[in-house]
Amino acid sequence: MPCLLVLASSLWGGNRKILRIACTSSIVKSAKRTRHHGHITAESVTAPLGCIHAAFIFVMTMYTQLYNRLSFGWNTVKIDMSAARRDPLPIIPFGLAAFAATLFALGLALGTTIAVGMLFFIQMKIILRNKTSIESWIEEKAKDRIQYYQLDDVFVFPYDMGSRWKNFKQVFTWSGVPEGDGLEWPVREGCHQYSLTIEQLKQKADKRVRSVRYKVVEDYSGACCPLNKGIKTFFTSPCTEEPRIRLQKGEFILATRGLRYWLYGDKILDDSIIEGVSRIRGWFPRNCVEKCPCDVETDQAPEGEKKNR
């Protein structure tokens, strides 16, 4: 971790905001390489198998009990839940309450099988690719950055060993402890421990460069679903936990991403803002702002990169 902070400080002039971004790669891999990853995956296999076994028992129980209570007529089917037709009577009584409880337990067993089974497939996908969902998103943005600036670089994910079997063996070992000590892990040839961190820093700089400056032309209260900003804005509010920011006419916003009727960005603060508030960012309606005619930041590329479009 100290080496990571020194690297980020040398690249970004000691900006503490960016240093938090630099630590993301290490945090993600630390969460991934826990000692319990293999155990959790094994439990996600045994739980559905146990529920399938229980569901089979429930189905066969209801079948045998209902079979002894069914009576067929020419045009009717009757079910007598009071007692079985056979003699002697069954050892375990099976009345209406037992039937309802068994049916409810069958539903729980099937639901658990589906839910935990999906979790197992997700875990196995992560293990075989050696790549979490966050890391997949970082890789996708890396390819988009290279394509946008038409660079000759090729991003290689450092923790994918190039073989699913090798990735599998890193998590499932004879000792039960995954490879790696929580700080360093085996990486692909040609990569190093900070390959992903450096790529994240480049993406952070590229995000600032490709952002667009907007001027607020209409006040916005910060409501999640504003009624006075249009029907489409009301019904297309982003379904996310990210906050909304209050806007006042005349302020400036640096938008980094957006939807059709909403934008996400950082409010450009001035010296009048109280100290300690380093950043105000969130979603706001698109119709509350207008694009500034001149934005010199969008015409520049990150240092060492040249846009050929």
PDB file of C-alpha atoms in Angstrom:
ATOM      1  CA  MET A   1       0.000   0.000   0.000  1.00  0.00           C
ATOM      2  CA  PRO A   2       2.781   2.587   0.732  1.00  0.00           C
ATOM      3  CA  CYS A   3       4.266   1.925  -2.699  1.00  0.00           C
ATOM      4  CA  LEU A   4       0.841   2.496  -4.233  1.00  0.00           C
ATOM      5  CA  LEU A   5       0.495   5.874  -2.519  1.00  0.00           C
ATOM      6  CA  VAL A   6       3.997   6.943  -3.558  1.00  0.00           C
ATOM      7  CA  LEU A   7       3.236   5.995  -7.156  1.00  0.00           C
ATOM      8  CA  ALA A   8      -0.036   7.912  -7.162  1.00  0.00           C
ATOM      9  CA  SER A   9       1.591  10.911  -5.495  1.00  0.00           C
ATOM     10  CA  SER A  10       4.355  11.047  -8.094  1.00  0.00           C
ATOM     11  CA  LEU A  11       1.861  10.859 -10.943  1.00  0.00           C
ATOM     12  CA  TRP A  12      -0.695  13.303  -9.576  1.00  0.00           C
ATOM     13  CA  GLY A  13       1.190  15.790  -7.444  1.00  0.00           C
ATOM     14  CA  GLY A  14      -0.080  14.552  -4.099  1.00  0.00           C
ATOM     15  CA  ASN A  15      -3.784  15.196  -4.726  1.00  0.00           C
ATOM     16  CA  ARG A  16      -5.517  13.359  -1.873  1.00  0.00           C
ATOM     17  CA  LYS A  17      -8.757  12.991  -3.818  1.00  0.00           C
ATOM     18  CA  ILE A  18      -6.984  11.003  -6.499  1.00  0.00           C
ATOM     19  CA  LEU A  19      -5.120   8.909  -3.944  1.00  0.00           C
ATOM     20  CA  ARG A  20      -8.442   7.466  -2.799  1.00  0.00           C
ATOM     21  CA  ILE A  21      -9.056   6.367  -6.385  1.00  0.00           C
ATOM     22  CA  ALA A  22      -5.627   4.785  -6.527  1.00  0.00           C
ATOM     23  CA  CYS A  23      -6.493   2.549  -3.585  1.00  0.00           C
ATOM     24  CA  THR A  24      -9.614   1.164  -5.308  1.00  0.00           C
ATOM     25  CA  SER A  25      -7.695  -1.551  -7.175  1.00  0.00           C
ATOM     26  CA  SER A  26      -6.123  -2.896  -3.992  1.00  0.00           C
ATOM     27  CA  ILE A  27      -9.429  -2.772  -2.089  1.00  0.00           C
ATOM     28  CA  VAL A  28     -11.262  -4.643  -4.846  1.00  0.00           C
ATOM     29  CA  LYS A  29      -8.673  -7.403  -5.037  1.00  0.00           C
ATOM     30  CA  SER A  30      -8.481  -7.682  -1.237  1.00  0.00           C
ATOM     31  CA  ALA A  31     -12.245  -8.218  -1.082  1.00  0.00           C
ATOM     32  CA  LYS A  32     -11.969 -10.799  -3.825  1.00  0.00           C
ATOM     33  CA  ARG A  33      -9.106 -12.789  -2.328  1.00  0.00           C
ATOM     34  CA  THR A  34     -10.625 -13.486   1.073  1.00  0.00           C
ATOM     35  CA  ARG A  35     -10.050 -16.815   2.706  1.00  0.00           C
ATOM     36  CA  HIS A  36     -13.758 -17.582   2.526  1.00  0.00           C
ATOM     37  CA  HIS A  37     -14.251 -17.121  -1.203  1.00  0.00           C
ATOM     38  CA  GLY A  38     -13.896 -20.806  -1.974  1.00  0.00           C
ATOM     39  CA  HIS A  39     -16.022 -21.759   1.032  1.00  0.00           C
ATOM     40  CA  ILE A  40     -18.829 -19.422  -0.003  1.00  0.00           C
ATOM     41  CA  THR A  41     -18.766 -20.865  -3.513  1.00  0.00           C
ATOM     42  CA  ALA A  42     -18.915 -24.395  -2.115  1.00  0.00           C
ATOM     43  CA  GLU A  43     -21.879 -23.437   0.064  1.00  0.00           C
ATOM     44  CA  SER A  44     -23.642 -21.986  -2.977  1.00  0.00           C
ATOM     45  CA  VAL A  45     -23.437 -25.496  -4.484  1.00  0.00           C
ATOM     46  CA  THR A  46     -24.469 -27.557  -1.452  1.00  0.00           C
ATOM     47  CA  ALA A  47     -27.413 -25.301  -0.519  1.00  0.00           C
ATOM     48  CA  PRO A  48     -29.258 -25.799  -3.837  1.00  0.00           C
ATOM     49  CA  LEU A  49     -28.498 -29.529  -3.759  1.00  0.00           C
ATOM     50  CA  GLY A  50     -29.984 -29.790  -0.272  1.00  0.00           C
ATOM     51  CA  CYS A  51     -33.045 -27.803  -1.326  1.00  0.00           C
ATOM     52  CA  ILE A  52     -33.522 -30.002  -4.399  1.00  0.00           C
ATOM     53  CA  HIS A  53     -33.407 -33.065  -2.142  1.00  0.00           C
ATOM     54  CA  ALA A  54     -35.940 -31.493   0.236  1.00  0.00           C
ATOM     55  CA  ALA A  55     -38.209 -30.494  -2.669  1.00  0.00           C
ATOM     56  CA  PHE A  56     -38.174 -34.085  -3.932  1.00  0.00           C
ATOM     57  CA  ILE A  57     -39.216 -35.330  -0.470  1.00  0.00           C
ATOM     58  CA  PHE A  58     -42.018 -32.747  -0.247  1.00  0.00           C
ATOM     59  CA  VAL A  59     -43.350 -33.614  -3.700  1.00  0.00           C
ATOM     60  CA  MET A  60     -43.326 -37.343  -3.038  1.00  0.00           C
ATOM     61  CA  THR A  61     -44.945 -36.831   0.384  1.00  0.00           C
ATOM     62  CA  MET A  62     -47.795 -34.786  -1.057  1.00  0.00           C
ATOM     63  CA  TYR A  63     -48.197 -37.236  -3.924  1.00  0.00           C
ATOM     64  CA  THR A  64     -48.481 -40.321  -1.709  1.00  0.00           C
ATOM     65  CA  GLN A  65     -50.763 -38.614   0.803  1.00  0.00           C
ATOM     66  CA  LEU A  66     -53.080 -37.145  -1.831  1.00  0.00           C
ATOM     67  CA  TYR A  67     -53.157 -40.433  -3.722  1.00  0.00           C
ATOM     68  CA  ASN A  68     -54.672 -42.130  -0.664  1.00  0.00           C
ATOM     69  CA  ARG A  69     -57.287 -39.401  -0.283  1.00  0.00           C
ATOM     70  CA  LEU A  70     -58.420 -38.947  -3.862  1.00  0.00           C
ATOM     71  CA  SER A  71     -61.689 -40.394  -5.092  1.00  0.00           C
ATOM     72  CA  PHE A  72     -62.773 -40.097  -8.695  1.00  0.00           C
ATOM     73  CA  GLY A  73     -66.367 -39.959  -9.926  1.00  0.00           C
ATOM     74  CA  TRP A  74     -67.810 -39.656 -13.398  1.00  0.00           C
ATOM     75  CA  ASN A  75     -67.545 -35.879 -13.434  1.00  0.00           C
ATOM     76  CA  THR A  76     -65.956 -35.005 -10.076  1.00  0.00           C
ATOM     77  CA  VAL A  77     -62.739 -35.431  -8.122  1.00  0.00           C
ATOM     78  CA  LYS A  78     -62.979 -35.375  -4.317  1.00  0.00           C
ATOM     79  CA  ILE A  79     -60.161 -34.971  -1.802  1.00  0.00           C
ATOM     80  CA  ASP A  80     -60.741 -36.212   1.747  1.00  0.00           C
ATOM     81  CA  MET A  81     -58.093 -34.651   4.034  1.00  0.00           C
ATOM     82  CA  SER A  82     -59.564 -36.148   7.215  1.00  0.00           C
ATOM     83  CA  ALA A  83     -58.012 -39.602   6.961  1.00  0.00           C
ATOM     84  CA  ALA A  84     -56.390 -41.979   4.552  1.00  0.00           C
ATOM     85  CA  ARG A  85     -58.356 -44.773   2.871  1.00  0.00           C
ATOM     86  CA  ARG A  86     -55.760 -47.356   3.570  1.00  0.00           C
ATOM     87  CA  ASP A  87     -55.527 -49.533   6.649  1.00  0.00           C
ATOM     88  CA  PRO A  88     -53.597 -49.243   8.910  1.00  0.00           C
ATOM     89  CA  LEU A  89     -53.519 -45.470   9.192  1.00  0.00           C
ATOM     90  CA  PRO A  90     -50.202 -43.693   8.450  1.00  0.00           C
ATOM     91  CA  ILE A  91     -47.834 -43.173  11.370  1.00  0.00           C
ATOM     92  CA  ILE A  92     -47.452 -39.454  10.610  1.00  0.00           C
ATOM     93  CA  PRO A  93     -50.789 -37.622  10.418  1.00  0.00           C
ATOM     94  CA  PHE A  94     -51.217 -35.508   7.305  1.00  0.00           C
ATOM     95  CA  GLY A  95     -54.122 -33.109   7.567  1.00  0.00           C
ATOM     96  CA  LEU A  96     -54.915 -29.823   5.899  1.00  0.00           C
ATOM     97  CA  ALA A  97     -52.440 -27.871   8.024  1.00  0.00           C
ATOM     98  CA  ALA A  98     -49.632 -30.299   7.212  1.00  0.00           C
ATOM     99  CA  PHE A  99     -50.472 -30.084   3.531  1.00  0.00           C
ATOM    100  CA  ALA A 100     -50.307 -26.262   3.601  1.00  0.00           C
ATOM    101  CA  ALA A 101     -47.012 -26.299   5.519  1.00  0.00           C
ATOM    102  CA  THR A 102     -45.503 -28.798   3.084  1.00  0.00           C
ATOM    103  CA  LEU A 103     -46.621 -26.719   0.107  1.00  0.00           C
ATOM    104  CA  PHE A 104     -45.112 -23.589   1.685  1.00  0.00           C
ATOM    105  CA  ALA A 105     -41.826 -25.404   2.398  1.00  0.00           C
ATOM    106  CA  LEU A 106     -41.745 -26.628  -1.210  1.00  0.00           C
ATOM    107  CA  GLY A 107     -42.003 -23.038  -2.409  1.00  0.00           C
ATOM    108  CA  LEU A 108     -39.148 -21.986  -0.140  1.00  0.00           C
ATOM    109  CA  ALA A 109     -36.978 -24.868  -1.348  1.00  0.00           C
ATOM    110  CA  LEU A 110     -37.552 -24.050  -5.004  1.00  0.00           C
ATOM    111  CA  GLY A 111     -36.968 -20.323  -4.415  1.00  0.00           C
ATOM    112  CA  THR A 112     -33.725 -20.982  -2.563  1.00  0.00           C
ATOM    113  CA  THR A 113     -32.562 -23.328  -5.317  1.00  0.00           C
ATOM    114  CA  ILE A 114     -33.077 -20.662  -7.969  1.00  0.00           C
ATOM    115  CA  ALA A 115     -31.625 -17.748  -5.971  1.00  0.00           C
ATOM    116  CA  VAL A 116     -28.545 -19.486  -4.578  1.00  0.00           C
ATOM    117  CA  GLY A 117     -28.034 -21.345  -7.847  1.00  0.00           C
ATOM    118  CA  MET A 118     -27.787 -18.023  -9.675  1.00  0.00           C
ATOM    119  CA  LEU A 119     -25.302 -16.856  -7.043  1.00  0.00           C
ATOM    120  CA  PHE A 120     -23.183 -19.947  -7.734  1.00  0.00           C
ATOM    121  CA  PHE A 121     -23.038 -19.244 -11.462  1.00  0.00           C
ATOM    122  CA  ILE A 122     -22.069 -15.616 -10.779  1.00  0.00           C
ATOM    123  CA  GLN A 123     -19.321 -16.706  -8.390  1.00  0.00           C
ATOM    124  CA  MET A 124     -17.963 -19.254 -10.852  1.00  0.00           C
ATOM    125  CA  LYS A 125     -17.957 -16.645 -13.626  1.00  0.00           C
ATOM    126  CA  ILE A 126     -15.896 -14.339 -11.416  1.00  0.00           C
ATOM    127  CA  ILE A 127     -13.496 -17.122 -10.443  1.00  0.00           C
ATOM    128  CA  LEU A 128     -12.930 -18.458 -13.956  1.00  0.00           C
ATOM    129  CA  ARG A 129     -12.325 -14.979 -15.335  1.00  0.00           C
ATOM    130  CA  ASN A 130     -10.471 -13.853 -12.198  1.00  0.00           C
ATOM    131  CA  LYS A 131     -12.337 -10.591 -12.591  1.00  0.00           C
ATOM    132  CA  THR A 132     -14.978  -8.948 -10.417  1.00  0.00           C
ATOM    133  CA  SER A 133     -17.874  -6.913 -11.770  1.00  0.00           C
ATOM    134  CA  ILE A 134     -16.117  -3.663 -10.843  1.00  0.00           C
ATOM    135  CA  GLU A 135     -12.956  -4.784 -12.593  1.00  0.00           C
ATOM    136  CA  SER A 136     -14.951  -5.719 -15.698  1.00  0.00           C
ATOM    137  CA  TRP A 137     -16.312  -2.183 -15.721  1.00  0.00           C
ATOM    138  CA  ILE A 138     -12.771  -0.771 -15.405  1.00  0.00           C
ATOM    139  CA  GLU A 139     -11.619  -2.940 -18.313  1.00  0.00           C
ATOM    140  CA  GLU A 140     -14.541  -1.800 -20.448  1.00  0.00           C
ATOM    141  CA  LYS A 141     -13.700   1.839 -19.773  1.00  0.00           C
ATOM    142  CA  ALA A 142     -10.047   1.161 -20.599  1.00  0.00           C
ATOM    143  CA  LYS A 143     -10.962  -0.202 -24.014  1.00  0.00           C
ATOM    144  CA  ASP A 144     -13.292   2.733 -24.600  1.00  0.00           C
ATOM    145  CA  ARG A 145     -10.512   5.196 -23.711  1.00  0.00           C
ATOM    146  CA  ILE A 146      -8.071   3.532 -26.094  1.00  0.00           C
ATOM    147  CA  GLN A 147     -10.645   3.495 -28.883  1.00  0.00           C
ATOM    148  CA  TYR A 148     -11.691   7.106 -28.275  1.00  0.00           C
ATOM    149  CA  TYR A 149      -8.144   8.455 -28.576  1.00  0.00           C
ATOM    150  CA  GLN A 150      -7.194   5.860 -31.233  1.00  0.00           C
ATOM    151  CA  LEU A 151      -4.137   4.738 -29.315  1.00  0.00           C
ATOM    152  CA  ASP A 152      -1.880   1.838 -30.229  1.00  0.00           C
ATOM    153  CA  ASP A 153      -2.013   0.458 -26.687  1.00  0.00           C
ATOM    154  CA  VAL A 154      -3.750  -2.785 -25.783  1.00  0.00           C
ATOM    155  CA  PHE A 155      -5.051  -3.099 -22.251  1.00  0.00           C
ATOM    156  CA  VAL A 156      -4.337  -6.491 -20.685  1.00  0.00           C
ATOM    157  CA  PHE A 157      -6.125  -7.294 -17.454  1.00  0.00           C
ATOM    158  CA  PRO A 158      -3.270  -8.170 -15.080  1.00  0.00           C
ATOM    159  CA  TYR A 159      -5.020 -10.748 -12.879  1.00  0.00           C
ATOM    160  CA  ASP A 160      -6.398 -12.960 -15.647  1.00  0.00           C
ATOM    161  CA  MET A 161      -3.751 -15.634 -16.082  1.00  0.00           C
ATOM    162  CA  GLY A 162      -4.967 -16.447 -19.605  1.00  0.00           C
ATOM    163  CA  SER A 163      -6.405 -19.837 -18.637  1.00  0.00           C
ATOM    164  CA  ARG A 164      -9.616 -20.605 -16.784  1.00  0.00           C
ATOM    165  CA  TRP A 165      -7.971 -23.589 -15.133  1.00  0.00           C
ATOM    166  CA  LYS A 166      -5.153 -21.422 -13.755  1.00  0.00           C
ATOM    167  CA  ASN A 167      -7.677 -18.899 -12.478  1.00  0.00           C
ATOM    168  CA  PHE A 168      -9.681 -21.713 -10.876  1.00  0.00           C
ATOM    169  CA  LYS A 169      -6.612 -23.101  -9.084  1.00  0.00           C
ATOM    170  CA  GLN A 170      -5.890 -19.705  -7.516  1.00  0.00           C
ATOM    171  CA  VAL A 171      -9.116 -19.885  -5.484  1.00  0.00           C
ATOM    172  CA  PHE A 172      -9.593 -23.621  -4.951  1.00  0.00           C
ATOM    173  CA  THR A 173      -6.419 -25.034  -3.410  1.00  0.00           C
ATOM    174  CA  TRP A 174      -5.723 -28.164  -1.385  1.00  0.00           C
ATOM    175  CA  SER A 175      -5.077 -26.046   1.695  1.00  0.00           C
ATOM    176  CA  GLY A 176      -8.354 -24.195   1.264  1.00  0.00           C
ATOM    177  CA  VAL A 177      -6.557 -20.826   1.277  1.00  0.00           C
ATOM    178  CA  PRO A 178      -6.506 -18.873  -2.010  1.00  0.00           C
ATOM    179  CA  GLU A 179      -3.191 -17.753  -3.454  1.00  0.00           C
ATOM    180  CA  GLY A 180      -2.004 -14.299  -2.504  1.00  0.00           C
ATOM    181  CA  ASP A 181      -1.395 -12.591   0.813  1.00  0.00           C
ATOM    182  CA  GLY A 182      -4.035  -9.870   0.507  1.00  0.00           C
ATOM    183  CA  LEU A 183      -1.554  -7.316  -0.865  1.00  0.00           C
ATOM    184  CA  GLU A 184       0.111  -9.023  -3.806  1.00  0.00           C
ATOM    185  CA  TRP A 185      -1.234 -11.630  -6.220  1.00  0.00           C
ATOM    186  CA  PRO A 186       0.049 -13.513  -9.234  1.00  0.00           C
ATOM    187  CA  VAL A 187      -0.200 -11.362 -12.340  1.00  0.00           C
ATOM    188  CA  ARG A 188      -0.047 -12.055 -16.031  1.00  0.00           C
ATOM    189  CA  GLU A 189       3.274 -11.863 -17.854  1.00  0.00           C
ATOM    190  CA  GLY A 190       4.029  -8.314 -18.932  1.00  0.00           C
ATOM    191  CA  CYS A 191       1.969  -6.772 -16.102  1.00  0.00           C
ATOM    192  CA  HIS A 192       2.756  -5.737 -12.553  1.00  0.00           C
ATOM    193  CA  GLN A 193       0.888  -5.154  -9.302  1.00  0.00           C
ATOM    194  CA  TYR A 194      -0.071  -1.580 -10.213  1.00  0.00           C
ATOM    195  CA  SER A 195      -1.170  -2.043 -13.815  1.00  0.00           C
ATOM    196  CA  LEU A 196      -4.836  -1.713 -12.894  1.00  0.00           C
ATOM    197  CA  THR A 197      -4.166   1.234 -10.582  1.00  0.00           C
ATOM    198  CA  ILE A 198      -2.334   3.181 -13.282  1.00  0.00           C
ATOM    199  CA  GLU A 199      -5.192   2.526 -15.705  1.00  0.00           C
ATOM    200  CA  GLN A 200      -7.679   3.861 -13.142  1.00  0.00           C
ATOM    201  CA  LEU A 201      -5.638   7.028 -12.741  1.00  0.00           C
ATOM    202  CA  LYS A 202      -5.605   7.523 -16.502  1.00  0.00           C
ATOM    203  CA  GLN A 203      -9.367   7.038 -16.616  1.00  0.00           C
ATOM    204  CA  LYS A 204      -9.802   9.577 -13.840  1.00  0.00           C
ATOM    205  CA  ALA A 205      -7.819  12.182 -15.786  1.00  0.00           C
ATOM    206  CA  ASP A 206      -9.661  11.302 -19.005  1.00  0.00           C
ATOM    207  CA  LYS A 207     -12.992  11.703 -17.231  1.00  0.00           C
ATOM    208  CA  ARG A 208     -12.122  15.261 -16.285  1.00  0.00           C
ATOM    209  CA  VAL A 209     -10.914  16.052 -19.788  1.00  0.00           C
ATOM    210  CA  ARG A 210     -13.995  14.677 -21.528  1.00  0.00           C
ATOM    211  CA  SER A 211     -16.389  16.374 -19.137  1.00  0.00           C
ATOM    212  CA  VAL A 212     -18.626  19.184 -20.395  1.00  0.00           C
ATOM    213  CA  ARG A 213     -19.251  22.502 -18.683  1.00  0.00           C
ATOM    214  CA  TYR A 214     -22.886  23.546 -18.192  1.00  0.00           C
ATOM    215  CA  LYS A 215     -24.451  26.709 -16.824  1.00  0.00           C
ATOM    216  CA  VAL A 216     -27.528  26.513 -14.609  1.00  0.00           C
ATOM    217  CA  VAL A 217     -30.447  28.403 -16.154  1.00  0.00           C
ATOM    218  CA  GLU A 218     -33.210  27.175 -13.851  1.00  0.00           C
ATOM    219  CA  ASP A 219     -33.313  26.459 -10.123  1.00  0.00           C
ATOM    220  CA  TYR A 220     -33.602  22.857  -8.954  1.00  0.00           C
ATOM    221  CA  SER A 221     -34.500  21.852  -5.400  1.00  0.00           C
ATOM    222  CA  GLY A 222     -32.697  18.501  -5.441  1.00  0.00           C
ATOM    223  CA  ALA A 223     -35.886  16.443  -5.367  1.00  0.00           C
ATOM    224  CA  CYS A 224     -35.617  12.819  -6.463  1.00  0.00           C
ATOM    225  CA  CYS A 225     -38.610  13.009  -8.800  1.00  0.00           C
ATOM    226  CA  PRO A 226     -39.363  16.689  -9.510  1.00  0.00           C
ATOM    227  CA  LEU A 227     -42.914  17.402 -10.637  1.00  0.00           C
ATOM    228  CA  ASN A 228     -42.171  20.807 -12.139  1.00  0.00           C
ATOM    229  CA  LYS A 229     -39.470  19.693 -14.570  1.00  0.00           C
ATOM    230  CA  GLY A 230     -41.642  17.797 -17.008  1.00  0.00           C
ATOM    231  CA  ILE A 231     -43.401  14.454 -17.165  1.00  0.00           C
ATOM    232  CA  LYS A 232     -40.509  12.690 -18.895  1.00  0.00           C
ATOM    233  CA  THR A 233     -38.015  13.985 -16.347  1.00  0.00           C
ATOM    234  CA  PHE A 234     -40.286  12.795 -13.535  1.00  0.00           C
ATOM    235  CA  PHE A 235     -40.672   9.237 -14.871  1.00  0.00           C
ATOM    236  CA  THR A 236     -37.034   8.808 -16.023  1.00  0.00           C
ATOM    237  CA  SER A 237     -35.395   9.670 -12.717  1.00  0.00           C
ATOM    238  CA  PRO A 238     -32.230   7.535 -12.320  1.00  0.00           C
ATOM    239  CA  CYS A 239     -32.806   4.444 -10.187  1.00  0.00           C
ATOM    240  CA  THR A 240     -29.624   4.774  -8.157  1.00  0.00           C
ATOM    241  CA  GLU A 241     -28.500   5.590  -4.634  1.00  0.00           C
ATOM    242  CA  GLU A 242     -26.374   8.459  -5.927  1.00  0.00           C
ATOM    243  CA  PRO A 243     -27.583  11.835  -4.627  1.00  0.00           C
ATOM    244  CA  ARG A 244     -29.291  14.722  -6.396  1.00  0.00           C
ATOM    245  CA  ILE A 245     -27.712  18.155  -6.045  1.00  0.00           C
ATOM    246  CA  ARG A 246     -29.474  21.447  -5.493  1.00  0.00           C
ATOM    247  CA  LEU A 247     -28.920  23.978  -8.288  1.00  0.00           C
ATOM    248  CA  GLN A 248     -29.245  27.751  -8.354  1.00  0.00           C
ATOM    249  CA  LYS A 249     -29.404  29.890 -11.447  1.00  0.00           C
ATOM    250  CA  GLY A 250     -25.978  31.129 -12.524  1.00  0.00           C
ATOM    251  CA  GLU A 251     -23.946  28.225 -11.107  1.00  0.00           C
ATOM    252  CA  PHE A 252     -21.662  26.078 -13.251  1.00  0.00           C
ATOM    253  CA  ILE A 253     -21.624  22.288 -13.451  1.00  0.00           C
ATOM    254  CA  LEU A 254     -19.001  19.962 -14.920  1.00  0.00           C
ATOM    255  CA  ALA A 255     -20.996  17.012 -16.289  1.00  0.00           C
ATOM    256  CA  THR A 256     -19.199  13.695 -16.678  1.00  0.00           C
ATOM    257  CA  ARG A 257     -22.031  11.376 -17.731  1.00  0.00           C
ATOM    258  CA  GLY A 258     -25.740  11.430 -18.239  1.00  0.00           C
ATOM    259  CA  LEU A 259     -29.008  10.034 -19.486  1.00  0.00           C
ATOM    260  CA  ARG A 260     -31.502  11.476 -21.915  1.00  0.00           C
ATOM    261  CA  TYR A 261     -33.214  13.710 -19.366  1.00  0.00           C
ATOM    262  CA  TRP A 262     -30.673  13.693 -16.530  1.00  0.00           C
ATOM    263  CA  LEU A 263     -26.997  14.563 -16.126  1.00  0.00           C
ATOM    264  CA  TYR A 264     -24.419  13.670 -13.486  1.00  0.00           C
ATOM    265  CA  GLY A 265     -21.583  15.971 -12.594  1.00  0.00           C
ATOM    266  CA  ASP A 266     -19.654  18.119 -10.131  1.00  0.00           C
ATOM    267  CA  LYS A 267     -20.632  21.582  -9.084  1.00  0.00           C
ATOM    268  CA  ILE A 268     -17.831  24.068  -9.759  1.00  0.00           C
ATOM    269  CA  LEU A 269     -17.220  25.682  -6.384  1.00  0.00           C
ATOM    270  CA  ASP A 270     -15.829  29.135  -5.665  1.00  0.00           C
ATOM    271  CA  ASP A 271     -14.045  30.653  -2.704  1.00  0.00           C
ATOM    272  CA  SER A 272     -17.317  31.532  -1.006  1.00  0.00           C
ATOM    273  CA  ILE A 273     -18.015  27.876  -0.245  1.00  0.00           C
ATOM    274  CA  ILE A 274     -17.399  26.875   3.347  1.00  0.00           C
ATOM    275  CA  GLU A 275     -14.099  25.103   3.916  1.00  0.00           C
ATOM    276  CA  GLY A 276     -14.339  21.345   4.314  1.00  0.00           C
ATOM    277  CA  VAL A 277     -16.775  20.909   1.416  1.00  0.00           C
ATOM    278  CA  SER A 278     -14.367  19.666  -1.229  1.00  0.00           C
ATOM    279  CA  ARG A 279     -16.847  18.288  -3.723  1.00  0.00           C
ATOM    280  CA  ILE A 280     -20.553  18.464  -4.492  1.00  0.00           C
ATOM    281  CA  ARG A 281     -21.696  16.003  -7.133  1.00  0.00           C
ATOM    282  CA  GLY A 282     -24.860  14.202  -8.131  1.00  0.00           C
ATOM    283  CA  TRP A 283     -27.728  14.003 -10.622  1.00  0.00           C
ATOM    284  CA  PHE A 284     -29.762  16.940 -11.897  1.00  0.00           C
ATOM    285  CA  PRO A 285     -32.344  17.451 -14.695  1.00  0.00           C
ATOM    286  CA  ARG A 286     -30.910  18.217 -18.106  1.00  0.00           C
ATOM    287  CA  ASN A 287     -33.468  20.934 -18.810  1.00  0.00           C
ATOM    288  CA  CYS A 288     -32.142  22.995 -15.887  1.00  0.00           C
ATOM    289  CA  VAL A 289     -28.794  23.653 -17.566  1.00  0.00           C
ATOM    290  CA  GLU A 290     -27.426  24.705 -20.921  1.00  0.00           C
ATOM    291  CA  LYS A 291     -24.072  23.905 -22.438  1.00  0.00           C
ATOM    292  CA  CYS A 292     -21.475  26.632 -22.302  1.00  0.00           C
ATOM    293  CA  PRO A 293     -20.446  27.752 -25.824  1.00  0.00           C
ATOM    294  CA  CYS A 294     -16.738  27.679 -25.030  1.00  0.00           C
ATOM    295  CA  ASP A 295     -15.186  24.968 -22.892  1.00  0.00           C
ATOM    296  CA  VAL A 296     -11.447  24.800 -23.214  1.00  0.00           C
ATOM    297  CA  GLU A 297     -11.226  21.711 -21.007  1.00  0.00           C
ATOM    298  CA  THR A 298     -12.973  19.535 -23.578  1.00  0.00           C
ATOM    299  CA  ASP A 299     -10.479  20.490 -26.286  1.00  0.00           C
ATOM    300  CA  GLN A 300      -7.484  19.088 -24.429  1.00  0.00           C
ATOM    301  CA  ALA A 301      -6.326  15.524 -24.065  1.00  0.00           C
ATOM    302  CA  PRO A 302      -4.487  13.971 -21.132  1.00  0.00           C
ATOM    303  CA  GLU A 303      -0.755  14.439 -21.092  1.00  0.00           C
ATOM    304  CA  GLY A 304       0.921  11.900 -23.342  1.00  0.00           C
ATOM    305  CA  GLU A 305      -2.270  11.125 -25.270  1.00  0.00           C
ATOM    306  CA  LYS A 306      -3.376  12.627 -28.539  1.00  0.00           C
ATOM    307  CA  LYS A 307      -6.843  12.476 -29.995  1.00  0.00           C
ATOM    308  CA  ASN A 308      -6.750  11.796 -33.711  1.00  0.00           C
ATOM    309  CA  ARG A 309     -10.415  12.288 -34.472  1.00  0.00           C
TER     310      ARG A 309
END
